[in-house]
Coordinates of C-alpha atoms in Angstrom, one line a residue:
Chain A
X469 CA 202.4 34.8 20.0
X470 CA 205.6 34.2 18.4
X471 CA 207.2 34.5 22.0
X472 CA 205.0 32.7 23.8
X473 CA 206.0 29.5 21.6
X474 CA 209.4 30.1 21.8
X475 CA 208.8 30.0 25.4
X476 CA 207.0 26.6 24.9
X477 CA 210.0 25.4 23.0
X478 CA 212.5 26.6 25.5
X479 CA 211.3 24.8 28.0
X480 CA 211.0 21.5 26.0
X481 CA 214.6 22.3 25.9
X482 CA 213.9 22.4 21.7
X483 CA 216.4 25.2 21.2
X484 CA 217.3 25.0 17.8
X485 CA 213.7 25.5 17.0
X486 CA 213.8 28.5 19.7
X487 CA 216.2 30.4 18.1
X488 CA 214.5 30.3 14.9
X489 CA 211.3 31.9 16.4
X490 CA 213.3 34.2 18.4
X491 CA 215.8 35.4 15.6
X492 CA 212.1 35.7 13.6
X493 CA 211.4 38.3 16.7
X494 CA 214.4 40.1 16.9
X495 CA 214.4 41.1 13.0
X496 CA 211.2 42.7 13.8
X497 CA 211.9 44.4 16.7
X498 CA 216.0 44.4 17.6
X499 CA 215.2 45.9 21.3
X500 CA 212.7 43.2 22.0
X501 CA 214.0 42.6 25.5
X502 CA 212.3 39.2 26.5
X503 CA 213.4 37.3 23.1
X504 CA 216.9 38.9 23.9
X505 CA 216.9 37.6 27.4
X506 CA 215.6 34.1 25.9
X507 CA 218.4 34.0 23.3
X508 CA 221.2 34.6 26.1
X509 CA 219.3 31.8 28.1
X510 CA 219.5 29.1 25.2
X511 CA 222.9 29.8 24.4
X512 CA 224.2 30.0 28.2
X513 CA 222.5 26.4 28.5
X514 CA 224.2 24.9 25.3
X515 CA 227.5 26.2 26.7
X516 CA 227.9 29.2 23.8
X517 CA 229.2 31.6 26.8
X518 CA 230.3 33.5 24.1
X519 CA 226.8 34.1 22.0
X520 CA 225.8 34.7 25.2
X521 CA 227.7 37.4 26.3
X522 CA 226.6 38.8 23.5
X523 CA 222.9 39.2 24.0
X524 CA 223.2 39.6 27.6
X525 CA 225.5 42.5 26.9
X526 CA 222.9 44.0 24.1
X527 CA 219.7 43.1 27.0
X528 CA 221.7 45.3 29.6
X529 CA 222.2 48.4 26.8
X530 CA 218.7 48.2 26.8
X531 CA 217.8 48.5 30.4
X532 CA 220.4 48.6 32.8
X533 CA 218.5 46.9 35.7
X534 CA 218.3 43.4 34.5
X535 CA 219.6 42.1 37.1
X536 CA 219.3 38.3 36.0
X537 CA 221.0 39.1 32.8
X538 CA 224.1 40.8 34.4
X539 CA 224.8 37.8 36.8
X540 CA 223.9 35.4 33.9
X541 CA 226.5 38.3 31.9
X542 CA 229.0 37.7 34.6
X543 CA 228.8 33.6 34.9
X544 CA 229.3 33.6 31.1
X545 CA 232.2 35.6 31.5
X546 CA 233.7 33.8 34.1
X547 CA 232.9 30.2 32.0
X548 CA 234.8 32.2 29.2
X549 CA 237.9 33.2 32.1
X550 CA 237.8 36.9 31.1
X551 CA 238.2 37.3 35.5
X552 CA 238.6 40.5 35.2
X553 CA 235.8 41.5 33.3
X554 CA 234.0 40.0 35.9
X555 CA 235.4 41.8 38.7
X556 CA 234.7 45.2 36.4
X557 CA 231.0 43.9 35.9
X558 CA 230.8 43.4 40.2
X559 CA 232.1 46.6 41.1
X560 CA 230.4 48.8 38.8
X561 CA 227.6 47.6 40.5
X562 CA 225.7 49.7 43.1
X563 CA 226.0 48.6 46.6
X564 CA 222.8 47.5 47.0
X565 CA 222.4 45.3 44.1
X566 CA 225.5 43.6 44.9
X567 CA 224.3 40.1 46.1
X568 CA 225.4 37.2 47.0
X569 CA 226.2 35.6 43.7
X570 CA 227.5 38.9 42.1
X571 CA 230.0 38.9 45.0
X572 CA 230.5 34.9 44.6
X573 CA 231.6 35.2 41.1
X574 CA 233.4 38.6 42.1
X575 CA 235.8 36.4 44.5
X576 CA 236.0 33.3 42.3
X577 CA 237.2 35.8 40.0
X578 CA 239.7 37.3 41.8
X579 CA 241.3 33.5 42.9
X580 CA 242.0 32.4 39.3
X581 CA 243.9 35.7 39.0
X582 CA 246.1 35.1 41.8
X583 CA 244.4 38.1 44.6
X584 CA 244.0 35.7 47.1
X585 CA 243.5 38.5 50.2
X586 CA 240.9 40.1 47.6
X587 CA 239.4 37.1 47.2
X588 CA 239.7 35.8 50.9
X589 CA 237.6 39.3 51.9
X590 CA 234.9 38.8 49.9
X591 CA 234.3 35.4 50.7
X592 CA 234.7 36.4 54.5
X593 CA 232.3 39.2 53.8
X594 CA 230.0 36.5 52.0
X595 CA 230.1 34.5 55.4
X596 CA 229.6 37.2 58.1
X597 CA 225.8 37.5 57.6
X598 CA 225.5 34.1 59.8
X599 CA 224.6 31.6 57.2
X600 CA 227.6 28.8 56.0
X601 CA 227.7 28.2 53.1
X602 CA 229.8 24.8 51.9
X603 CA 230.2 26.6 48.3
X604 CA 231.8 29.8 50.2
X605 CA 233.4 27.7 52.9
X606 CA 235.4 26.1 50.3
X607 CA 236.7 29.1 48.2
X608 CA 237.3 30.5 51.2
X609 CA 239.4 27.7 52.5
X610 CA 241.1 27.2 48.7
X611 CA 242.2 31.3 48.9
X612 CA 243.9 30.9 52.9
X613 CA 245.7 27.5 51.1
X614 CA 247.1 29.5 48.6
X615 CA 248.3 32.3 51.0
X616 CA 249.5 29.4 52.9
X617 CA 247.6 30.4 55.6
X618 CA 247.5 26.1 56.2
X619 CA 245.6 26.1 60.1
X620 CA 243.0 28.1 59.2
X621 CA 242.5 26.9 56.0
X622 CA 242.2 23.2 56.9
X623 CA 240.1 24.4 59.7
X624 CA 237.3 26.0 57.1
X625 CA 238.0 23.2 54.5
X626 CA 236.7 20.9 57.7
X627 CA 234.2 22.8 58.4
X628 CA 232.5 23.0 54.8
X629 CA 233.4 19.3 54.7
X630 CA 231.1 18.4 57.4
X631 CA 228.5 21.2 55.5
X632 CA 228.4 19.4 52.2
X633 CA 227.8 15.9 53.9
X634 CA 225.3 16.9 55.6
X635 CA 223.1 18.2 52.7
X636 CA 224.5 15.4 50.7
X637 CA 223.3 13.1 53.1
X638 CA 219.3 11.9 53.2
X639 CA 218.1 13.1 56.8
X640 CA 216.8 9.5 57.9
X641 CA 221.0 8.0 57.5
X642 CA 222.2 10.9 60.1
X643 CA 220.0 8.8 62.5
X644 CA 222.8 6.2 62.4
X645 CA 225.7 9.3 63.5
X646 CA 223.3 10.3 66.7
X647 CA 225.9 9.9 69.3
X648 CA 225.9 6.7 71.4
X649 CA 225.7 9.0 74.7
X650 CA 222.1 10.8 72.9
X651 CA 220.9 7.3 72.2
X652 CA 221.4 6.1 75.2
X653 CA 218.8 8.5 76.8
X654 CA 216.4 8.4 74.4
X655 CA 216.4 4.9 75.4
X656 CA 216.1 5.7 78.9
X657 CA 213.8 8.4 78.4
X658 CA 211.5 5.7 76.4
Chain B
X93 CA 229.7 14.8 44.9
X94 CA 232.2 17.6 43.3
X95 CA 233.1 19.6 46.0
X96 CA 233.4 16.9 48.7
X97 CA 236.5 15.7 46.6
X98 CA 237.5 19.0 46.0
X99 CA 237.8 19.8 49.3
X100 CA 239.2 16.3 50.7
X101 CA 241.8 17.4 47.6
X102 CA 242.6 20.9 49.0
X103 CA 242.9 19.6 52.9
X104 CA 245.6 17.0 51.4
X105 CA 247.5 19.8 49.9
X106 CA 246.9 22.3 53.1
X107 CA 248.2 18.9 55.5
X108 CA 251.1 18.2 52.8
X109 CA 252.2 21.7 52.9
X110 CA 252.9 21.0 56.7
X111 CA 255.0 18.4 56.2
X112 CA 252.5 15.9 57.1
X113 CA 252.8 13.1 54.2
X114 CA 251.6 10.2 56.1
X115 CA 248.1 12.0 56.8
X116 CA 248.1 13.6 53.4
X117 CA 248.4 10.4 51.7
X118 CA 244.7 9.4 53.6
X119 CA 243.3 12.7 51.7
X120 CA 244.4 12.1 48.6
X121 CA 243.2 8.3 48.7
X122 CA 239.6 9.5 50.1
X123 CA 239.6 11.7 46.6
X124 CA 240.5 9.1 44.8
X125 CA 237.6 6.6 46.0
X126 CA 235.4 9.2 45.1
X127 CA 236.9 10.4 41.5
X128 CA 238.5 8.3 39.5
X129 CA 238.7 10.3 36.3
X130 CA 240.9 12.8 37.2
X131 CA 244.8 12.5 36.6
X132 CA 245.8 15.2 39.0
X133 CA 244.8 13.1 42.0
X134 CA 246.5 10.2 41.4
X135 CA 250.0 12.2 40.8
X136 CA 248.9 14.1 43.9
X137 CA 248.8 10.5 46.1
X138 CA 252.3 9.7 44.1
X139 CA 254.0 12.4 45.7
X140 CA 252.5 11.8 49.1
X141 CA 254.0 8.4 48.6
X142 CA 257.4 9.6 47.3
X143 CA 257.9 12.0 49.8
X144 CA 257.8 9.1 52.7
X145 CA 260.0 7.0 50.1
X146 CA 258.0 4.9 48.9
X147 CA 258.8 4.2 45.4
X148 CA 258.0 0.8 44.7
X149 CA 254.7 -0.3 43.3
X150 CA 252.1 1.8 44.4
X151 CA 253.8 5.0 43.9
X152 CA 254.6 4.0 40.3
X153 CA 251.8 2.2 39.7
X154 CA 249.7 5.4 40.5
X155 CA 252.0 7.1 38.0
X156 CA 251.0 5.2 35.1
X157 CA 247.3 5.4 35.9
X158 CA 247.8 9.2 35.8
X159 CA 249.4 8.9 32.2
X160 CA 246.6 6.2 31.3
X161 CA 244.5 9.2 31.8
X162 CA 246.2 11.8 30.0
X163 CA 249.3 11.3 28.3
X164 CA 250.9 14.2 27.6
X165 CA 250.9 14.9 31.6
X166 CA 254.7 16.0 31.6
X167 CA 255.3 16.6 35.3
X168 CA 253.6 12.9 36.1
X169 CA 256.2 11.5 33.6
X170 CA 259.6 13.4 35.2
X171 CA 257.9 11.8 38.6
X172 CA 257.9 8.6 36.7
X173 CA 261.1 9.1 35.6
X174 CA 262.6 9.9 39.3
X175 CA 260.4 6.7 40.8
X176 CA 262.5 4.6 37.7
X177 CA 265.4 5.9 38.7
X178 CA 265.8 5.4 42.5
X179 CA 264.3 1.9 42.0
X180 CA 267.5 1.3 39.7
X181 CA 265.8 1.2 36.7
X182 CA 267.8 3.6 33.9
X183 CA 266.8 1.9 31.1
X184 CA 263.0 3.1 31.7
X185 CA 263.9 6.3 33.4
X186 CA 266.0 7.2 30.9
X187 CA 263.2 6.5 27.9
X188 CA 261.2 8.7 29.9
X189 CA 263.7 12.0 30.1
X190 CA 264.1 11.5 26.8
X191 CA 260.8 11.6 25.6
X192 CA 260.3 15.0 28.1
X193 CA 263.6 16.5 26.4
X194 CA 261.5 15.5 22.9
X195 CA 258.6 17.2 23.6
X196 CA 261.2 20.6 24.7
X197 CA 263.1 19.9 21.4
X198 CA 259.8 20.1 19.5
X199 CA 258.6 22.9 21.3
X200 CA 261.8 24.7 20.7
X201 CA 261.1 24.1 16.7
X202 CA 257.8 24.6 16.1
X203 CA 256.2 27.4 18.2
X204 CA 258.6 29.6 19.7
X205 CA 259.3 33.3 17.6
X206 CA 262.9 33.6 17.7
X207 CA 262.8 37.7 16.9
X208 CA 260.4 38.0 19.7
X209 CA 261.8 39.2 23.2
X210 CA 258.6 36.5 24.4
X211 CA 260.4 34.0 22.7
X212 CA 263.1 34.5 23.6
X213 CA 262.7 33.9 27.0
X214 CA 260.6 30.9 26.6
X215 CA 263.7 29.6 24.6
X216 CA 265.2 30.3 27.7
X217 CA 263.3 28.5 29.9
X218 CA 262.5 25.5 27.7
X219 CA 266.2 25.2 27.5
X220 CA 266.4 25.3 31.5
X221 CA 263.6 22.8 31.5
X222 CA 265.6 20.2 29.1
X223 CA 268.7 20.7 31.4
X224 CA 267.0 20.5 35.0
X225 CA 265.6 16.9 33.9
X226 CA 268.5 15.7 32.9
X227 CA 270.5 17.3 36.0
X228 CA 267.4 15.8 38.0
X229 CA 268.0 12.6 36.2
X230 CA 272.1 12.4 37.2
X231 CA 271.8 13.5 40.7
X232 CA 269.2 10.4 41.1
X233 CA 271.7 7.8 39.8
X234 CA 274.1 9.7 42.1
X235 CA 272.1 8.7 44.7
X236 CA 272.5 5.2 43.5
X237 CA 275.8 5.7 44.0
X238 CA 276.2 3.5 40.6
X239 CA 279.3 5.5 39.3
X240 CA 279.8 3.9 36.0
X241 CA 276.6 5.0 34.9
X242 CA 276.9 8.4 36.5
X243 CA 279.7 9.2 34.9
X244 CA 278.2 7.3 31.2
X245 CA 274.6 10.4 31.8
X246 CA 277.0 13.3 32.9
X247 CA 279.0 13.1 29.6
X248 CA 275.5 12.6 27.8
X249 CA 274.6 15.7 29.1
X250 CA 277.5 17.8 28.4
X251 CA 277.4 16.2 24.7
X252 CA 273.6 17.1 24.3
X253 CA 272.9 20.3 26.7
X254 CA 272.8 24.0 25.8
X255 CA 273.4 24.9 28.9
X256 CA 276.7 25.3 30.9
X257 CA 277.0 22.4 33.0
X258 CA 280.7 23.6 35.1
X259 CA 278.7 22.8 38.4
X260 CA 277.8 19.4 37.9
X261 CA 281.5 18.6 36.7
X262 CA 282.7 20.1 39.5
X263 CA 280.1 17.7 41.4
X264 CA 281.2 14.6 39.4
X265 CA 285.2 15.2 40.1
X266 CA 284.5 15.4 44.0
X267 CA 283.1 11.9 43.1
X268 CA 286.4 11.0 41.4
X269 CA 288.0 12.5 44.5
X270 CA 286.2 10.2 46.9
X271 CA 287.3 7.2 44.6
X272 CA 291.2 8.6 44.5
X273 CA 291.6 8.8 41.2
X274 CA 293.1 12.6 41.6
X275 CA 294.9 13.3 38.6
X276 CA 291.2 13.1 37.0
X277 CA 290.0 15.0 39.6
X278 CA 292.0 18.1 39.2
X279 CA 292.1 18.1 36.0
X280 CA 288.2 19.2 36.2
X281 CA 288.2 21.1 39.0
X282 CA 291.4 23.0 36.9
X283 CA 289.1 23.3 33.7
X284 CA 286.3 24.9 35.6
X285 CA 287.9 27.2 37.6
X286 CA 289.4 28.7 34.0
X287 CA 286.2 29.0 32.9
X288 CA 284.6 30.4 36.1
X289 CA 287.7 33.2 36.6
X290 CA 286.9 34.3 33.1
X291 CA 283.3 34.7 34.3
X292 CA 283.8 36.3 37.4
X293 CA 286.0 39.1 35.9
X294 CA 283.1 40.0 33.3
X295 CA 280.4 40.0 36.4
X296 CA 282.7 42.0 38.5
X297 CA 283.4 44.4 35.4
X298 CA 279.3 44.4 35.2
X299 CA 278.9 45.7 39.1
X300 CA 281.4 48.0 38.8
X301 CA 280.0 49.3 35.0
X302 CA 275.8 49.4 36.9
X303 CA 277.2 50.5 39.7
X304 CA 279.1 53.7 38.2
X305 CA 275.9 54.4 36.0
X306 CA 273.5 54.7 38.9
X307 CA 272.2 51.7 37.3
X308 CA 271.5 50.1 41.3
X309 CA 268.8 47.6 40.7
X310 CA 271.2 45.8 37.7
X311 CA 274.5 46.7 39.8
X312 CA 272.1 44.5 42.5
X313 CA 271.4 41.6 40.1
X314 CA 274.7 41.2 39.0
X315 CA 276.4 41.2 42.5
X316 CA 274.3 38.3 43.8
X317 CA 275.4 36.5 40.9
X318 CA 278.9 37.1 41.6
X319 CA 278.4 36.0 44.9
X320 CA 277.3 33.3 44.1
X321 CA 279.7 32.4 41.4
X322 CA 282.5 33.5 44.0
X323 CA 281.2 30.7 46.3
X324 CA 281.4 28.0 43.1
X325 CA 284.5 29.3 42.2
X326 CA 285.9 28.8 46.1
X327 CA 284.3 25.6 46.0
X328 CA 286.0 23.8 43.1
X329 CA 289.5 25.8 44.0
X330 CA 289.2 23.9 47.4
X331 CA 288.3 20.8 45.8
X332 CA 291.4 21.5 43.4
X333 CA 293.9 21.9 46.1
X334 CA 292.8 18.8 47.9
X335 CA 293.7 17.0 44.5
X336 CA 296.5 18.6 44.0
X337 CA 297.9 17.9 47.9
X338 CA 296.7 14.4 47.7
X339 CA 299.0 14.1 45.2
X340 CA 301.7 15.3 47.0
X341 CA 302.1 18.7 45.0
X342 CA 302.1 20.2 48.4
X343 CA 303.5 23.9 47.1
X344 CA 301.4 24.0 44.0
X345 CA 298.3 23.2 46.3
X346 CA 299.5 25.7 48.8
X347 CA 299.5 28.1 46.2
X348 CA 296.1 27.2 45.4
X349 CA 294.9 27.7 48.8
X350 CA 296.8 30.9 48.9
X351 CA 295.1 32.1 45.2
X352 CA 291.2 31.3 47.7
X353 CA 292.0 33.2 50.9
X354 CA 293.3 36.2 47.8
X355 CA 289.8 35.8 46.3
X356 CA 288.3 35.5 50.4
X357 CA 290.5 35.9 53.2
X358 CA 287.9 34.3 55.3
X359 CA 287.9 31.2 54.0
X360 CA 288.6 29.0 56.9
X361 CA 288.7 26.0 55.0
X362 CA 291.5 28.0 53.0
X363 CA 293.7 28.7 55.8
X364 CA 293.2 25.4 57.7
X365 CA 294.4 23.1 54.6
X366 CA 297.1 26.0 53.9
X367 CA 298.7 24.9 57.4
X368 CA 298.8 21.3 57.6
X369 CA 300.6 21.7 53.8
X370 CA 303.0 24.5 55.2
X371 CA 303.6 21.6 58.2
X372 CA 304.4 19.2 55.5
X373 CA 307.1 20.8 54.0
X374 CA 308.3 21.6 57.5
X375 CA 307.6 25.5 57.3
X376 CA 306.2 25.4 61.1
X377 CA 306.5 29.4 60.9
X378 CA 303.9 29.9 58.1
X379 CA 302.0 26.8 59.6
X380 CA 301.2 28.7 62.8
X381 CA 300.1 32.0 61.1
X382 CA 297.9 30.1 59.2
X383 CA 296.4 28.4 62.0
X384 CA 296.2 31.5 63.8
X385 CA 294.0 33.2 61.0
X386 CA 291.5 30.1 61.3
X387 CA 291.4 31.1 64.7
X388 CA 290.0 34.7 64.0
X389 CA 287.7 33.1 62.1
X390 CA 286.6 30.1 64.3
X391 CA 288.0 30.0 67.7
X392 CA 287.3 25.6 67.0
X393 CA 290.2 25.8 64.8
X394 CA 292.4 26.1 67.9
X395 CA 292.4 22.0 68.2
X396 CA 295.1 22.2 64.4
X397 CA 297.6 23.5 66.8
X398 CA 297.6 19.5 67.7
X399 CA 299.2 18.9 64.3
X400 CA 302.4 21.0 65.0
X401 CA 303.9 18.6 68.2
X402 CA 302.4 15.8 66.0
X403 CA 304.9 17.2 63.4
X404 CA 308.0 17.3 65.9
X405 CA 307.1 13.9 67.0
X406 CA 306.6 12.5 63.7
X407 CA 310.1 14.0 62.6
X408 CA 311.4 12.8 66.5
X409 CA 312.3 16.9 67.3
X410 CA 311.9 17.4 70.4
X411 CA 309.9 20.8 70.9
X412 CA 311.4 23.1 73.0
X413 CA 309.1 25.8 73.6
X414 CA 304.9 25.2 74.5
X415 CA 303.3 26.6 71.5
X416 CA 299.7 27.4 72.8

């Protein structure tokens, strides 16, 4: 019951009130996995990466496989800079749970501490499944720059460019960019 | 819109990295019509504007919007202070390196732990800092070429640094040199080269001291520095025997020439100087050996032998034998 309203609250974005019930919950039972999950949420969203840490950390003693609470574990460690916990969070990781944004934070980590081939490999790695990604393109392109690896880097910088226009861009404007030369049959066509 | 300025930002820096200022510049103006809040990207157009020369008003103004933003922006002010001081204005350039030297003077006060190795080298480097702005600073009004007030920031800095300051001396008479006033001019080239002989006998000593201990990496170190300090040391010895010859002390500048090929007998320079002063006290023997050791060295010497039939003809002796 008591959860349920916290829930209620959490979502009203009434946090203060949240924590309240959910501390309440957590005196009862201290391995009450859901109110701990809940209390790393709040204080992730008010920007306490550190309280965070802190409940995400006890959530994952509990059960190892909450996935959502070890990448939320790892953004609040990367908000806090401790990179190289990060990169310790990623690789203890079993291959097949490594996903995307494990391995996203796992090579942002590794360009604030200065591995930039680490950090160019995973972002590669991140890109060879088909799909670009502006986000990836562009760490990708920031870790070549700092090798000063300039073509390519401008090259992939260009490319995510383009990328983030486009999704930034309402669908009915890129009617205006159709090429004069496509227009021109469409006309015809008509 | 975050990352589209982000990127446009990192593209500038990739294109500026190539050399390619003009182009860079566009980059860093498209970030700036899409962020205006961020101080980095303004001092990031500066630079592109610098580097093409252009100080006047947009590179400065730029500036100033960039410490608008955040004052304390140190590396925006030392730009301001360069833009100031190739436009000719020392008054504000100079308010500006001294509030940067401030900020080091406080630093140096308040938070560094003497007793601590740590602190010791961010003494160190705080104390390079101070120095490099105002050595910055002088070589800008060099550039000026206003010598009066030069001359007025080098003496500044040797009242005020903690650091040794022999090379920018040595700098400063070659100046003097240029504007013949050579007794001035050797009398600090003379100064510096005391000082640096002292120096190079203790780094020699040092080599030698690694070197014997196994000590290679130090031995290393300490033999790039005397290599370099060797090529100061020729530098301002040259310079010396110039002043010296121009004012006619042709032996003592020979013998100045004759102390640089001791130190490096392939100094061309050395040998090249050595015989046009051996030709002007008529020693035409000691004048060709010394023209033939250039030789060895640079084979474009060859065209000094033009200065010994020059001699004959100047002192109307007719030569009697060909001398190439």
């Amino acid at each position: 019951m008591l959860y349920k309203y916290s829930q209620i609250l959490f979502k009203q974005k009434n946090y203060k009130e949240a924590i309240h019930y959910l501390n309440q919950i957590t005196v009862k039972d201290e391995r009450n996995l859901k109110a701990l999950i809940m209390l790393g949420k709040i204080y992730f969203n008010l920007g306490n990466y550190l309280k965070a840490e802190k409940y995400f950390k006890r959530v994952l003693e509990i059960d190892e496989s909450e996935i959502d609470s070890r990448l939320l574990l790892a953004e609040s460690l990367f908000m806090q800079e401790k990179y190289k916990e990060v990169i310790k969070l990623v690789e203890d990781l079993p291959k097949s749970k490594k996903g995307r944004n494990f391995l996203l934070f796992e090579g942002k980590s590794y360009l604030k501490i200065d591995s930039f081939e680490e950090a160019e490999n995973i972002f590669t790695a991140l890109l060879g499944d088909g799909k670009d990604n502006p986000e990836i393109l562009t760490e990708l392109g920031i870790s070549l720059f700092k090798q000063n690896k300039l073509k390519k880097a401008i090259e992939v910088l260009k490319k995510s460019l383009v990328l983030t226009v486009r999704i930034k861009t309402p669908c009915f404007i890129w009617v205006f960019f159709i090429p004069k030369k496509i227009n021109y049959l469409m006309l015809k066509l008509s | 819109m975050e990352s589209i300025y982000l990127i446009y930002n990192y593209i500038g820096y990739c294109i500026a990295k190539q050399g390619k200022d003009k182009l860079s510049e566009e980059y860093f103006r498209k970030v700036i019509n899409s962020n205006q809040n961020n101080p980095i990207y303004y001092y990031n157009l500066a630079i592109a504007l610098i580097r093409q020369e252009e100080y006047g008003g947009r590179a400065k103004s730029l500036l100033i919007k960039a410490l608008d933003i955040r004052e304390d922006f140190q590396k925006v002010k030392y730009n301001l202070g360069v833009v100031y001081s190739r436009l000719g204005m020392f008054k504000q350039a100079e308010e500006i390196f001294k509030s940067l030297i401030e900020v080091f003077n406080d630093f140096i006060l308040e938070d560094v732990d003497y007793k601590e190795e740590r602190g010791y080298k961010a003494l160190n480097d705080i104390v390079d800092g101070y120095y490099s702005y105002w050595v910055d600073f002088i070589n800008e009004i060099k550039l000026t070429k206003q010598f009066a007030v030069y001359e007025k920031s080098l003496k500044k800095l040797a009242a005020e640094s903690k650091k040794d300051i022999r090379r920018e001396w040595v700098n400063f008479g070659i100046e003097i040199f240029h504007r013949k006033k050579y007794e001035k001019a050797e009398k600090l080239f003379s100064k510096t080269i005391e000082i640096d002989k002292k120096f190079l006998e203790l780094v020699k000593n040092y080599v030698f001291t690694n070197f014997e201990d196994n000590n290679l990496k130090e031995a290393e170190i300490a033999f790039k520095k005397y290599s370099e300090l060797l090529l100061d040391i020729k530098e301002a010895m040259l310079s010396n025997g110039l002043a010296t010859a121009k004012r006619e002390g042709y032996g003592r500048a020979a013998n100045i020439f004759t102390e640089v090929l001791t130190i490096d007998s392939q100094e061309k320079q050395g040998w090249d100087n050595l015989g046009i002063l051996w030709l002007k006290q008529g020693k035409i023997e000691e004048a060709k050996n010394a023209y033939e050791a250039s030789i060895k060295i640079d084979d474009k010497a060859r065209i000094f032998f033009i200065n010994i039939p020059k001699f004959y003809l100047s002192k109307r002796i007719t030569r009697k034998q060909s001398i190439i």
